[in-house]
Coordinates of C-alpha atoms and ligand atoms in Angstrom, one line a residue:
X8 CA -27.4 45.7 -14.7
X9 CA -30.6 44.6 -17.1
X10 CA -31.1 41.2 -17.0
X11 CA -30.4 38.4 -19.8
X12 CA -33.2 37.6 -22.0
X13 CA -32.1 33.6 -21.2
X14 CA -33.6 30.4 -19.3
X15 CA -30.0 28.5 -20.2
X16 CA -30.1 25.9 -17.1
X17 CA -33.5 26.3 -16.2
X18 CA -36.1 23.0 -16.1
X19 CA -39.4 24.1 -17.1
X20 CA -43.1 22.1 -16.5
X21 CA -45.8 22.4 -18.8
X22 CA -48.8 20.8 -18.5
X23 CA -50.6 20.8 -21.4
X24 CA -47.7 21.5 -23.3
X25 CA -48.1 18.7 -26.1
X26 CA -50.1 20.8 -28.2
X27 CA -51.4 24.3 -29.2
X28 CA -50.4 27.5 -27.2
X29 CA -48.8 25.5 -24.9
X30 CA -46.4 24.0 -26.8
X31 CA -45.1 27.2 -28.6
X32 CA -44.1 28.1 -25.2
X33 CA -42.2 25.1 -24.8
X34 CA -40.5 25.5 -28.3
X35 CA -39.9 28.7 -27.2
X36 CA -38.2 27.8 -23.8
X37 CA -35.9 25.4 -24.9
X38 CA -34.7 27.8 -27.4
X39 CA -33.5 29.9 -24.7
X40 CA -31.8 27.1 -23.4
X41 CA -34.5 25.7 -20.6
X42 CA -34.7 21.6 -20.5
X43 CA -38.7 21.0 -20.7
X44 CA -41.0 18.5 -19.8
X45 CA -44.2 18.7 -21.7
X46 CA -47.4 16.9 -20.2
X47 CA -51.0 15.8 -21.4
X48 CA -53.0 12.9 -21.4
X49 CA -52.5 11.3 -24.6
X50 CA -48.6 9.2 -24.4
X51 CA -48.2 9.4 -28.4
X52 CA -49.1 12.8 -28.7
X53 CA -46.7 14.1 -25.6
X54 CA -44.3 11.9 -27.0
X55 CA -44.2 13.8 -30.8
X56 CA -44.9 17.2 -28.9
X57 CA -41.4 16.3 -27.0
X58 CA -39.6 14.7 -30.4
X59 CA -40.3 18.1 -32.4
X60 CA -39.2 20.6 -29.3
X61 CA -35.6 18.5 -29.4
X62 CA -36.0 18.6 -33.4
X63 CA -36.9 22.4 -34.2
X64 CA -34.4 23.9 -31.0
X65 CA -32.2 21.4 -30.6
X66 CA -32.9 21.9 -26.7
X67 CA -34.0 18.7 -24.6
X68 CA -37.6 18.1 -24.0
X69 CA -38.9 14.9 -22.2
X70 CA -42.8 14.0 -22.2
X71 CA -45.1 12.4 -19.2
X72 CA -48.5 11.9 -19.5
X73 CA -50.9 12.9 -16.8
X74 CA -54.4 13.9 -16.1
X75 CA -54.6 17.5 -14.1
X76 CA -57.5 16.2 -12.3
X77 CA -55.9 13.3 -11.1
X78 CA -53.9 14.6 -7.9
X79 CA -51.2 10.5 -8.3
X80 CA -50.7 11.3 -11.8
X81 CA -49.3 14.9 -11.5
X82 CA -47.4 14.6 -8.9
X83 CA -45.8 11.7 -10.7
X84 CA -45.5 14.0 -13.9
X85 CA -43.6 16.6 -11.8
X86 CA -41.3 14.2 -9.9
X87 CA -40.2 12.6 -12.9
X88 CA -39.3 15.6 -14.2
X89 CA -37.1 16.9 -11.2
X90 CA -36.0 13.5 -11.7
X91 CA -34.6 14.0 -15.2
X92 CA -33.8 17.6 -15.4
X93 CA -33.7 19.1 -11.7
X94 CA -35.9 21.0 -9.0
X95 CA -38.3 23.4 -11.0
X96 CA -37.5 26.7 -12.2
X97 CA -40.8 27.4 -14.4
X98 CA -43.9 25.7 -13.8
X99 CA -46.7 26.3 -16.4
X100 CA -50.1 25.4 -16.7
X101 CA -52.3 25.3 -19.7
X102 CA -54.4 22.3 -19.9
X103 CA -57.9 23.3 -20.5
X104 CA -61.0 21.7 -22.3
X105 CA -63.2 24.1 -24.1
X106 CA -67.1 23.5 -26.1
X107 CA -69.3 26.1 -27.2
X108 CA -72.7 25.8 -25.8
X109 CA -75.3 28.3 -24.6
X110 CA -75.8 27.4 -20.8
X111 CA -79.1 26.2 -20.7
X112 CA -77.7 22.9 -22.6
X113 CA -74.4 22.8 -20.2
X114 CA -74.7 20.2 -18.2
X115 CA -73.7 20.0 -14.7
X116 CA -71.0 17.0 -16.0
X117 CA -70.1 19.3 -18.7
X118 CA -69.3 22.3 -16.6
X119 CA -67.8 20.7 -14.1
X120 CA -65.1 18.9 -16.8
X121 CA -63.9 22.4 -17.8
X122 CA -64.2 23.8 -14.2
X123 CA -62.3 20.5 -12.9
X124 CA -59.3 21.3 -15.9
X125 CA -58.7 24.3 -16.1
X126 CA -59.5 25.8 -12.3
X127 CA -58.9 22.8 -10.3
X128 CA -56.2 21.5 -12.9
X129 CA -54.5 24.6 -12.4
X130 CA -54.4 24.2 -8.5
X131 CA -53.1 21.0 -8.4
X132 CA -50.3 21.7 -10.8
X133 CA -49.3 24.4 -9.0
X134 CA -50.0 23.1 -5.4
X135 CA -48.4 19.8 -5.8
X136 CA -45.4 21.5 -7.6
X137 CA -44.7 23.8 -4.6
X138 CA -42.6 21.4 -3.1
X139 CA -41.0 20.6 -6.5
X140 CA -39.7 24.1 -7.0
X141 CA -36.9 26.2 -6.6
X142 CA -37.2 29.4 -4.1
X143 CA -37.2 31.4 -6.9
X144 CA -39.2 29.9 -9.5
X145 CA -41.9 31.4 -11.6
X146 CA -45.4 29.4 -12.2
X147 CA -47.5 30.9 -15.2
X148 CA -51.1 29.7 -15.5
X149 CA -52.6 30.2 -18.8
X150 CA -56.0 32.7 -18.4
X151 CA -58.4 33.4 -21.2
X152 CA -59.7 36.8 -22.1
X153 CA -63.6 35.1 -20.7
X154 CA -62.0 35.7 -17.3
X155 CA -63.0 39.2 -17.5
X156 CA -65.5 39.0 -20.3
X157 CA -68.6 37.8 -20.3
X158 CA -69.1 35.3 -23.6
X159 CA -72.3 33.6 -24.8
X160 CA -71.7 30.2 -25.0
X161 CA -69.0 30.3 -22.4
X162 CA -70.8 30.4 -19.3
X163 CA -68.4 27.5 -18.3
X164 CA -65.0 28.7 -19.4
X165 CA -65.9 32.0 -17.8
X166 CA -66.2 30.9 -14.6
X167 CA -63.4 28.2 -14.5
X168 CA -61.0 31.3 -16.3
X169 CA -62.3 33.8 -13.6
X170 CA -61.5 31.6 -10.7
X171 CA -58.2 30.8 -12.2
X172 CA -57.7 35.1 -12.3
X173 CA -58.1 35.0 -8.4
X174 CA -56.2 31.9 -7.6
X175 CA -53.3 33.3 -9.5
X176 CA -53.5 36.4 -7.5
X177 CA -54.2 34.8 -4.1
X178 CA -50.8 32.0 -4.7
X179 CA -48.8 35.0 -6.0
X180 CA -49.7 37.1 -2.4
X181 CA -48.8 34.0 -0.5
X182 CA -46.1 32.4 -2.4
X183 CA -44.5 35.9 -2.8
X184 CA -42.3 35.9 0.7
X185 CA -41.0 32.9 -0.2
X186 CA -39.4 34.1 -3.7
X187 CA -42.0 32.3 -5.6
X188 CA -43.8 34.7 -8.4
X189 CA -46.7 33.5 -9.6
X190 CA -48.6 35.1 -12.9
X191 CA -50.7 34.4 -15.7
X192 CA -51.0 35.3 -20.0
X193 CA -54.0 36.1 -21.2
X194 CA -53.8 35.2 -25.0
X195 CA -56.6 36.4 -27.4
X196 CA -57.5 34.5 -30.2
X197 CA -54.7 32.4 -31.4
X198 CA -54.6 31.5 -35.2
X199 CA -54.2 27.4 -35.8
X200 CA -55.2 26.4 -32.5
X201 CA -58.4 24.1 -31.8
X202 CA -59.4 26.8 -29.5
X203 CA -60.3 29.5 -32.4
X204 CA -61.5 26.6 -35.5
X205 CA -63.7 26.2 -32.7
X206 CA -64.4 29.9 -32.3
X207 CA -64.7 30.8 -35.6
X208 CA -65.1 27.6 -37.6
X209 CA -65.7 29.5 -41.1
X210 CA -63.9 32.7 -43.0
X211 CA -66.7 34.2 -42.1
X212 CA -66.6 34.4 -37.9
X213 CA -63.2 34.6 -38.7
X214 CA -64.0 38.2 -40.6
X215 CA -66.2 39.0 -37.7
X216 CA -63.6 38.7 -34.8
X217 CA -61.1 40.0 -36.7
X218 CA -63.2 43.3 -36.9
X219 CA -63.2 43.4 -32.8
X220 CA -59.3 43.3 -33.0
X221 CA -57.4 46.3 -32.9
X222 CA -54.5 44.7 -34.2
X223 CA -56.5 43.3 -36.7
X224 CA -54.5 40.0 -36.8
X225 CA -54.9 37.0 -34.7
X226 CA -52.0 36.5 -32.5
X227 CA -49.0 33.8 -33.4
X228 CA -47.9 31.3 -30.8
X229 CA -45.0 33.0 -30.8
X230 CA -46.5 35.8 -29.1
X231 CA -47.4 34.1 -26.3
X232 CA -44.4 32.4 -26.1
X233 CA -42.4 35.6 -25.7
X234 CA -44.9 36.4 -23.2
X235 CA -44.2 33.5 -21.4
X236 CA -40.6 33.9 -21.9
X237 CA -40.6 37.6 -20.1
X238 CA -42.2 36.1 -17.4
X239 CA -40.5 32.7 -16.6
X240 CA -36.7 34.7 -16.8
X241 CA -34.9 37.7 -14.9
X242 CA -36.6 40.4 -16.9
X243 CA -40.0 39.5 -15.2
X244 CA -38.2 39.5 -12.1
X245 CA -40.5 42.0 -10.3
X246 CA -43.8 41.0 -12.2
X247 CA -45.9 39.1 -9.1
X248 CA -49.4 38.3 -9.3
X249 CA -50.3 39.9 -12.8
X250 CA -52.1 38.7 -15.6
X251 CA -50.7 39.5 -18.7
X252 CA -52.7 40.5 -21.4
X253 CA -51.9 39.6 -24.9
X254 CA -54.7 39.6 -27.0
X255 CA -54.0 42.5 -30.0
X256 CA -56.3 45.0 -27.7
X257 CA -59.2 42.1 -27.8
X258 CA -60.2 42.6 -24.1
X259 CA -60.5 46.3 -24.9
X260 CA -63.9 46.0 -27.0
X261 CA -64.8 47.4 -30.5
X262 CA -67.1 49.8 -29.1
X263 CA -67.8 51.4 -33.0
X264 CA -64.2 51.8 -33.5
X265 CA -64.7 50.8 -37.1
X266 CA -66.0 54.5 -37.8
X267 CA -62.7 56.0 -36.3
X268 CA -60.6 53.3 -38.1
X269 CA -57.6 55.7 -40.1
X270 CA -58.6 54.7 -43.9
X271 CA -55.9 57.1 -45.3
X272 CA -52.6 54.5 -44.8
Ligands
NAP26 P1 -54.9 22.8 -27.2 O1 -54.1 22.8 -28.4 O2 -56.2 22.1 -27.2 O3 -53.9 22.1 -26.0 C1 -54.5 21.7 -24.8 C2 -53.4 20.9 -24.1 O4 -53.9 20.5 -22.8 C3 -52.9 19.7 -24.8 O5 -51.6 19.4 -24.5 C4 -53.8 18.6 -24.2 O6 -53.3 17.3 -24.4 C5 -53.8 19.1 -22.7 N1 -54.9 18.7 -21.9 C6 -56.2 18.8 -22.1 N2 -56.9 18.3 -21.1 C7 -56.0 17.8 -20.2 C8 -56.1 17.1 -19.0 N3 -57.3 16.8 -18.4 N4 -54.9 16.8 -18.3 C9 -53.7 17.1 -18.9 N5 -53.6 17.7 -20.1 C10 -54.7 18.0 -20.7 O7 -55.1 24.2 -26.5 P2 -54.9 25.7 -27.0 O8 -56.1 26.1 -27.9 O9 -53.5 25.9 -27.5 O10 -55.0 26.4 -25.6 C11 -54.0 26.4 -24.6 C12 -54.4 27.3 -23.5 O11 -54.6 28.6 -23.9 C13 -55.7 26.9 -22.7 O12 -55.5 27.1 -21.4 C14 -56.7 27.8 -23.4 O13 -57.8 28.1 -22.5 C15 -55.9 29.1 -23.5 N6 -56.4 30.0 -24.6 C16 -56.4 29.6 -25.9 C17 -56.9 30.5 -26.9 C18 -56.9 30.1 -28.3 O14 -57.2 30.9 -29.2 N7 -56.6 28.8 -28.7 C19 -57.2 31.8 -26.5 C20 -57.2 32.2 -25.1 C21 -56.7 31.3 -24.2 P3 -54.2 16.0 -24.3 O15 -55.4 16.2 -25.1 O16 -53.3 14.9 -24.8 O17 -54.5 15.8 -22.8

């Protein structure tokens, strides 16, 4: 029997889902029928993020506002939303903070805010919503293609993305016996996010990564929704531990293949 491309029933956690990537998953959840809480810091903005899920899918969305680093205000997050919409079937986590500086001018506070969002915000999302999710639910942490590649000007994203690469591994290996899958989406560059106006904050960078993509597009939220989407229902059943990659063949490199690019189509 293949399994039902659906989340109809399921309650879903995002943190960081008020914005960006993030919320695209969200949208895309409650499409399929999944009743979502969407969580960040600022109350307005998880408020509007909530009022357009309801308003483009006609799905139900309700919005907390936490800190991942604070350990009180997630757990608060997460229990309001079994609260409102059930034990957890998704759990997803994408908060991160992200600046572009070489690593001689990263300060120690510096690194440690993106280290103590994205890795350690990652942990305590998932480790305090253990014992706010079904046996069979699926947590999805949100990875960055710096995991695995080196980046000037990254030094800090690298190392908080890497460690979130092995945590998702390590949770997946343990959780696993218990019914629990735990994966990640690695999403390249993402067109109208903060995340690439940073990146490329002119046409001109945007020329130049678009030349390292073999797809030779930046990817749509909605990419990384279905991504997210794949994992989180019964056709990602199986899928433990992985980090999926979807990035337009970004990770792979250019390696020169501008001089092998087919001009004849
Ligand atoms: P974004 O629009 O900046 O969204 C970040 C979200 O996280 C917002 O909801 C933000 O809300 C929340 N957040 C930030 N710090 C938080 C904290 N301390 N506690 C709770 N929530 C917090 O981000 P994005 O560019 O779409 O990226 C989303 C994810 O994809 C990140 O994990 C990023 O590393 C990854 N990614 C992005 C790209 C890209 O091209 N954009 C590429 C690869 C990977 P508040 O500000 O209100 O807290």
């Amino acid at each position: 029997m293949f399994a039902q491309n659906t989340l109809e029933g399921k309650s879903a956690f995002i943190a960081g889902g008020t914005s960006g990537i993030n919320l695209g998953i969200a949208k895309g959840m409650a499409q399929l029928g999944a009743r979502v809480a969407v969580v960040g810091r600022n109350p307005e903005k998880a408020e509007n993020a909530a009022r357009e899920i309801i308003d483009e899918t006609g799905g139900k969305a309700i919005a907390f506002s936490a800190d991942v680093r604070e350990p009180e205000q997630v757990d608060a997050a997460l229990s309001g939303a079994v609260k409102e919409f059930g034990a957890l079937n998704i759990i997803v986590s994408g908060a991160a903070g992200n600046f572009f500086a070489p690593a001689v001018s990263i300060t120690p506070k510096g690194f440690k805010t993106v280290v103590d969002i994205d890795l350690i915000g990652t942990y305590q999302v998932f480790h305090l919503g253990f014992s706010h999710c079904t046996d069979d639910a699926s947590m999805i942490a949100i990875t960055a293609p710096q995991a695995v590649m080196p980046m000037p000007g990254q030094a800090h994203v690298c190392a908080a993305k890497a460690g979130i690469n092995m945590l998702i591994k390590t949770l997946a290996l343990e959780w696993g016996p218990r019914g629990i899958r735990v994966n990640g989406i690695s999403p390249g560059a993402i067109d109208n996010t903060e995340g690439l106006d940073r990146l490329a904050p002119s046409e001109a960078d945007r020329q130049h990564w678009l030349k390292r993509l073999a797809a030779r597009r930046f990817a749509d939220k909605v990419d990384i929704a279905n991504a997210a989407i794949y994992l989180a229902s019964d056709l990602g059943g199986y899928v433990n531990g992985s980090i999926l990659t979807v990035d337009g063949g970004f990770e792979l490199g250019d390696a020169g293949a501008d001089c092998l690019t087919p001009t004849d189509r």
